[in-house]
PDB file of C-alpha atoms and ligand atoms in Angstrom:
ATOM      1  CA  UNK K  25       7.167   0.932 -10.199  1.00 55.00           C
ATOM      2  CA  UNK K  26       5.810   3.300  -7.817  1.00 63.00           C
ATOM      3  CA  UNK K  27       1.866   3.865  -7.548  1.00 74.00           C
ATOM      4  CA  UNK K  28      -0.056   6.279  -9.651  1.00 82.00           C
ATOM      5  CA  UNK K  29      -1.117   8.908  -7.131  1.00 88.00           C
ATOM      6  CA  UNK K  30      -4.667   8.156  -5.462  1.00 92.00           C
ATOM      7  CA  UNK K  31      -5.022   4.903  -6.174  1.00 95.00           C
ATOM      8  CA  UNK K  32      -7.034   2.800  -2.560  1.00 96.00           C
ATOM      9  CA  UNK K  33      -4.957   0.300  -1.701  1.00 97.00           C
ATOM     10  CA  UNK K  34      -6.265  -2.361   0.747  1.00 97.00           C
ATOM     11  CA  UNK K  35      -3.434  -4.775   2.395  1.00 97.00           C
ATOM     12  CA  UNK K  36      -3.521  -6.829   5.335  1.00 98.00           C
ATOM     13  CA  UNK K  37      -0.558  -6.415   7.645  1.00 98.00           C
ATOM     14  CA  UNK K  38       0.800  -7.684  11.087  1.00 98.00           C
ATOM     15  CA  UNK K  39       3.965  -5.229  12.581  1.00 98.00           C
ATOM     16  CA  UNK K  40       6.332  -7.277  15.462  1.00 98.00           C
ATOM     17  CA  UNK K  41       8.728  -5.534  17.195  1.00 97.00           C
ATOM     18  CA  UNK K  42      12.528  -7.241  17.383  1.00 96.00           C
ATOM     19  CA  UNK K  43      11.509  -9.655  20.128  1.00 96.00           C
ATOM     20  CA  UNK K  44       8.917 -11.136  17.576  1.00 96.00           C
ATOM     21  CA  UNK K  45       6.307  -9.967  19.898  1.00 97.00           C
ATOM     22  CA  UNK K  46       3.421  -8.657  17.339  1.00 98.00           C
ATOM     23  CA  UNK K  47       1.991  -5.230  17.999  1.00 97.00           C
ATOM     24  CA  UNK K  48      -0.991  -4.743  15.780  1.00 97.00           C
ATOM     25  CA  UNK K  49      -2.294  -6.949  13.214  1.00 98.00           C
ATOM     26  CA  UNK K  50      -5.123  -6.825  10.780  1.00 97.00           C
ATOM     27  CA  UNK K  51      -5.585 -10.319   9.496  1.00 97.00           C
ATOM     28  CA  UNK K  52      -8.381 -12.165  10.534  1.00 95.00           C
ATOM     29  CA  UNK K  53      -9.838  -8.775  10.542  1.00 95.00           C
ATOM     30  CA  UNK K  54     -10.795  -5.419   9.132  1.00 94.00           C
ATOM     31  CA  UNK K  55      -7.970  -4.771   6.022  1.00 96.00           C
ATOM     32  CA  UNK K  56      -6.411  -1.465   5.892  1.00 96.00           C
ATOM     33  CA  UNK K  57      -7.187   1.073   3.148  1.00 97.00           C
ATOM     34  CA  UNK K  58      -5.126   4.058   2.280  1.00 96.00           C
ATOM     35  CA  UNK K  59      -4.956   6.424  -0.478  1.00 96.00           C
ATOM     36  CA  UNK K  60      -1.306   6.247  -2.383  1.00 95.00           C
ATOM     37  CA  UNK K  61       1.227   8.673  -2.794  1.00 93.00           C
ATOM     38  CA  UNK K  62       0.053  10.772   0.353  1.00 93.00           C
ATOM     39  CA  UNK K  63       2.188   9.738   3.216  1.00 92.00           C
ATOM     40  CA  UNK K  64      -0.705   7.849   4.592  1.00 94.00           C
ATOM     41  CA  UNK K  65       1.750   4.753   5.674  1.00 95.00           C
ATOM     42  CA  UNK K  66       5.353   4.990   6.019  1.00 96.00           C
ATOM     43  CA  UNK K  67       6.855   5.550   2.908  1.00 95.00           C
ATOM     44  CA  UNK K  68       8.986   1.944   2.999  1.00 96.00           C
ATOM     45  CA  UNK K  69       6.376   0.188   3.520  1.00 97.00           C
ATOM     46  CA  UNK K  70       4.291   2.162   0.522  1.00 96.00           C
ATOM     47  CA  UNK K  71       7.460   1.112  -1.991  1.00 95.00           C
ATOM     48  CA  UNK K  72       7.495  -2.107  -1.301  1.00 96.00           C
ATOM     49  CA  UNK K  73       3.705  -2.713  -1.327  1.00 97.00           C
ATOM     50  CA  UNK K  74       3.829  -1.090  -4.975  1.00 95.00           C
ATOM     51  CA  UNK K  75       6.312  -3.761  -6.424  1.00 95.00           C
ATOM     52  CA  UNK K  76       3.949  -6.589  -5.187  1.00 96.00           C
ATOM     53  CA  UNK K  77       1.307  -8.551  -7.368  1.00 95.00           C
ATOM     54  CA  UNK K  78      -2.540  -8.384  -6.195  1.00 96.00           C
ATOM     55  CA  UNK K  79      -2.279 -11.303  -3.491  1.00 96.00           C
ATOM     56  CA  UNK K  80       1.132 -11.061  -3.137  1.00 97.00           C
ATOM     57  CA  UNK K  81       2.857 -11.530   0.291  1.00 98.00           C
ATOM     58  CA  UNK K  82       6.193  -9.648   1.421  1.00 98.00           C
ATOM     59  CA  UNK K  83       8.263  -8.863   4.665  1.00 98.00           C
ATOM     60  CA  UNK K  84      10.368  -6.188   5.080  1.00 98.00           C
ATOM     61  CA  UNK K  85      12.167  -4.946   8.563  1.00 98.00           C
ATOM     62  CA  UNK K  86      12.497  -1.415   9.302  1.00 98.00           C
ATOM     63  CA  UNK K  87      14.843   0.491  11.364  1.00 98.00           C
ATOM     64  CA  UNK K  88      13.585   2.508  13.736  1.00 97.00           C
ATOM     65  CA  UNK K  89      14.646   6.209  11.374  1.00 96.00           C
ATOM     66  CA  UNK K  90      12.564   3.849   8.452  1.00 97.00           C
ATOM     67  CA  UNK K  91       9.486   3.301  11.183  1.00 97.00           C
ATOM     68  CA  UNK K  92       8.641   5.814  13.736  1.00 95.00           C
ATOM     69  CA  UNK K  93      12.251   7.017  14.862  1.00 96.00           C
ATOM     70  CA  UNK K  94      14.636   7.069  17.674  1.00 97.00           C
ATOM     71  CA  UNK K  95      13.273   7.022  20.972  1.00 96.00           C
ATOM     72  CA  UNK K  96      13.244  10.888  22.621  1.00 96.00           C
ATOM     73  CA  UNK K  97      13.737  10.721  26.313  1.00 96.00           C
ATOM     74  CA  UNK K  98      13.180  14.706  26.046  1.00 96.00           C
ATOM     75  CA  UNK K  99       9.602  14.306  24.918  1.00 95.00           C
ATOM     76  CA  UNK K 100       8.663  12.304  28.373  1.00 97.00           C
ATOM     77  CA  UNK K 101       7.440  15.168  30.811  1.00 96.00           C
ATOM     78  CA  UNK K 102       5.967  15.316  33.895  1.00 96.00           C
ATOM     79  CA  UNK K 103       2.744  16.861  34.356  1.00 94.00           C
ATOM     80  CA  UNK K 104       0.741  17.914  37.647  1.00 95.00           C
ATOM     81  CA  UNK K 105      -2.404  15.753  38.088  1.00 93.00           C
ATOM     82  CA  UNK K 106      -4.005  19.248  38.171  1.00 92.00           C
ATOM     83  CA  UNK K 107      -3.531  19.927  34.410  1.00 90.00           C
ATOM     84  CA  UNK K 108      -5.652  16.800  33.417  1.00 90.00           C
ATOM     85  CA  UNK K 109      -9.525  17.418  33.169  1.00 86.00           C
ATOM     86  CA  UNK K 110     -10.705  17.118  36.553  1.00 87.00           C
ATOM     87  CA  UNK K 111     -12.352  13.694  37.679  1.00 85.00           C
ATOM     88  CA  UNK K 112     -10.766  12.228  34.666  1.00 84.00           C
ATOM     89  CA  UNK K 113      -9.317   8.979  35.658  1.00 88.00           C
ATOM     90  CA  UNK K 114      -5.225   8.759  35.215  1.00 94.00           C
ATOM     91  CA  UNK K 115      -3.962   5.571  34.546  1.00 95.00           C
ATOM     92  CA  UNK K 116      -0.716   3.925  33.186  1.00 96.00           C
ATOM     93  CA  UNK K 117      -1.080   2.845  29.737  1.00 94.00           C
ATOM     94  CA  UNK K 118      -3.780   6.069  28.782  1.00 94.00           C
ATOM     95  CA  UNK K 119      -3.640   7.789  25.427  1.00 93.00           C
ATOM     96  CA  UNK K 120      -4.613  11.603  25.615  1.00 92.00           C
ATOM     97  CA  UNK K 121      -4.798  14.063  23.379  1.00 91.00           C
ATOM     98  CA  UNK K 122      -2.619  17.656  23.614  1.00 89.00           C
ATOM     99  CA  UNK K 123      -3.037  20.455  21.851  1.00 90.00           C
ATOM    100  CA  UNK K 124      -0.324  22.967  21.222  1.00 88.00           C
ATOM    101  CA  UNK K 125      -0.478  26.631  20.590  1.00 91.00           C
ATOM    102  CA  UNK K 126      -0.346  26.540  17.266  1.00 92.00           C
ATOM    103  CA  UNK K 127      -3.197  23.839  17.330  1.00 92.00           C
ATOM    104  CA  UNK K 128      -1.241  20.571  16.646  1.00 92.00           C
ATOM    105  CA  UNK K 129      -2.841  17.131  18.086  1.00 92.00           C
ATOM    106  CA  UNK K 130      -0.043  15.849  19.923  1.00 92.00           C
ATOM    107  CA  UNK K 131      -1.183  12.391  21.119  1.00 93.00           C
ATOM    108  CA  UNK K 132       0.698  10.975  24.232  1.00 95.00           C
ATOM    109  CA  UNK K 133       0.665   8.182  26.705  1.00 96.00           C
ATOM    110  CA  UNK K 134       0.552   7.827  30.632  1.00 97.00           C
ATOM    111  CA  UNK K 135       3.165   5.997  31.420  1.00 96.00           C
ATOM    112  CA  UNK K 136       3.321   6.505  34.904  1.00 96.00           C
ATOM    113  CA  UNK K 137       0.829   7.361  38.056  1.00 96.00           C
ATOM    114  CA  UNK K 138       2.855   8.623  41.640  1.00 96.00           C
ATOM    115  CA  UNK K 139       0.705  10.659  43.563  1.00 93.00           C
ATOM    116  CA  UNK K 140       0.447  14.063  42.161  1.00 94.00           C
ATOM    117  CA  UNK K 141       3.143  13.884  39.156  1.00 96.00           C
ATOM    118  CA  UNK K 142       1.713  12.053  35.912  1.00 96.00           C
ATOM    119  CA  UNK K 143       4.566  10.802  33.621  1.00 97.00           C
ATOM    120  CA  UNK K 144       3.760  11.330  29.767  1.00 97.00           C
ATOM    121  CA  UNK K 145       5.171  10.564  26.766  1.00 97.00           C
ATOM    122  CA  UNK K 146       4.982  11.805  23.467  1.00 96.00           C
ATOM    123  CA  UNK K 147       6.996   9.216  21.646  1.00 96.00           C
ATOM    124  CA  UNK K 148       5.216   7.328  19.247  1.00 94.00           C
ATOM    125  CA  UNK K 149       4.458   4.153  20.873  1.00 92.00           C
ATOM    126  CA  UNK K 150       6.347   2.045  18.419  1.00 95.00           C
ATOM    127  CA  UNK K 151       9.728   5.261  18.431  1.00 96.00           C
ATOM    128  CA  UNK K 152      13.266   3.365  18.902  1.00 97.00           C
ATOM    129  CA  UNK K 153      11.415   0.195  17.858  1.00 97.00           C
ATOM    130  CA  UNK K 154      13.060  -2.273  14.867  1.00 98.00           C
ATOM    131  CA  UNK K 155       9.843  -3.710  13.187  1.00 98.00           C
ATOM    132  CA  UNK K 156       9.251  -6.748  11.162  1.00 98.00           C
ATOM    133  CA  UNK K 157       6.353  -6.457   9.114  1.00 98.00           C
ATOM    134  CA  UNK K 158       4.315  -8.950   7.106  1.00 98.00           C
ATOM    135  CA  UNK K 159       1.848  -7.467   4.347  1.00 98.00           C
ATOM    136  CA  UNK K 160      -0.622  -8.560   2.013  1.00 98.00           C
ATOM    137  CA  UNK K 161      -1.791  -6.569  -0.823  1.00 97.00           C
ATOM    138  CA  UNK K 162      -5.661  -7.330  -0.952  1.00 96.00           C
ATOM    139  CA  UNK K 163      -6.624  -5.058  -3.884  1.00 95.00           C
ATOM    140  CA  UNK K 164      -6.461  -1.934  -5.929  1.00 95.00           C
ATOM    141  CA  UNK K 165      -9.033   0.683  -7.149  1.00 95.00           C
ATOM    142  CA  UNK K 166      -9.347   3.961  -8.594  1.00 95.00           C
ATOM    143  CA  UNK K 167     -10.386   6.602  -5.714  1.00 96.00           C
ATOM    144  CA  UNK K 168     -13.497   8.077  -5.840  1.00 96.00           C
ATOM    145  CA  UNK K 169     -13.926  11.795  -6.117  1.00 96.00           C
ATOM    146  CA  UNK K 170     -15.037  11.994  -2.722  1.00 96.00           C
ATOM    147  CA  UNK K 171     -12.165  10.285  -1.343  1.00 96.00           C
ATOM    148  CA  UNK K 172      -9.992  12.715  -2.804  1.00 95.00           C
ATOM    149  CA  UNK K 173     -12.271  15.578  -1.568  1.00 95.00           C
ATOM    150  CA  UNK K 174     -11.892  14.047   1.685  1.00 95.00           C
ATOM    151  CA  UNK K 175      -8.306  12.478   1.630  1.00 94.00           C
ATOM    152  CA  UNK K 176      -9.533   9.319   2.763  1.00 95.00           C
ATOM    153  CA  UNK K 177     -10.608   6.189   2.181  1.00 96.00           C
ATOM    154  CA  UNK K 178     -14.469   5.211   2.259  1.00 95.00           C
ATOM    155  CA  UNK K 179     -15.636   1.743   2.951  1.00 89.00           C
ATOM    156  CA  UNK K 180     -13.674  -1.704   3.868  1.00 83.00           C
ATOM    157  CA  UNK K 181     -11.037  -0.781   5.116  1.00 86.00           C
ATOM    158  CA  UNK K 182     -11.660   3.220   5.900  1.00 90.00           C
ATOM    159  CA  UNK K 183     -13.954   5.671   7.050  1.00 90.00           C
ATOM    160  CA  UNK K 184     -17.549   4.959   7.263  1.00 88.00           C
ATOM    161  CA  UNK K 185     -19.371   8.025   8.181  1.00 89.00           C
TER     162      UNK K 185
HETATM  163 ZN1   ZN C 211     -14.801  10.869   4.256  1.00 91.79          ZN
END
């Protein structure tokens, strides 16, 4: 059964890439809240998450066209340290923020430092990865109008502003 639309949804979940190696996980700490039926989380992960009980547990592995898709050697660039703020430290391992033309974020990693010429990525760090991930659905409610006003979700889990 697939949600009804707008529902907050609050699951706990650990991702690992093929090696086993986890990447991010939320147990032990803040649960993640999203509103449903909005392409919040990938939409796999969103199906199965809908056929589970309240306190249910599931895994599910994802390809990497499921997840965050194939890896793009054409989105790694170089860039001149010049373009970068100036004084702003470069290091390997940074995430920046671009902004195109038409006034897209375009988030993207510094991958690597030589002299002048500043390697970046634009992959999503987790693009060309399988993943493996464990969830927990923690709970259910009806969203509040201003979550919908604000296409989030307030409290545990969400914004708190
Ligand atoms: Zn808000």
């Amino acid at each position: 059964m697939p949600f009804k639309l707008d529902q907050v949804v609050t699951v706990h979940l650990s991702i690992a890439d093929e090696t086993g190696e986890v990447l991010e996980s939320t147990f032990g700490s803040e649960p993640l809240a999203f509103l449903s039926g909005r392409q919040q989380i990938l939409p796999r992960l969103e199906e199965r998450i809908a056929t589970m009980p309240i306190h249910g547990k599931s895994t599910l592995t994802l390809s990497p066209e499921e997840a965050f898709g194939a890896y793009d050697e054409s989105a790694v660039r170089i860039a001149k340290r010049s373009s970068f703020p100036e004084g702003a430290p470069l290091e390997e391992g940074m995430d920046f923020v671009a902004v195109n033309e038409s006034g897209e974020e375009m988030p993207f990693m510094i991958t690597k430092v030589e002299g002048d010429d500043i390697t970046i990525d634009f992959n999503h760090p987790y693009a060309g990865k399988t993943l493996t991930i464990d969830v927990e659905l923690i709970g259910m409610r009806e969203a509040t109008p201003e979550e919908l006003d604000h296409g989030h979700v307030h409290g545990a889990g969400g914004h708190h502003h």
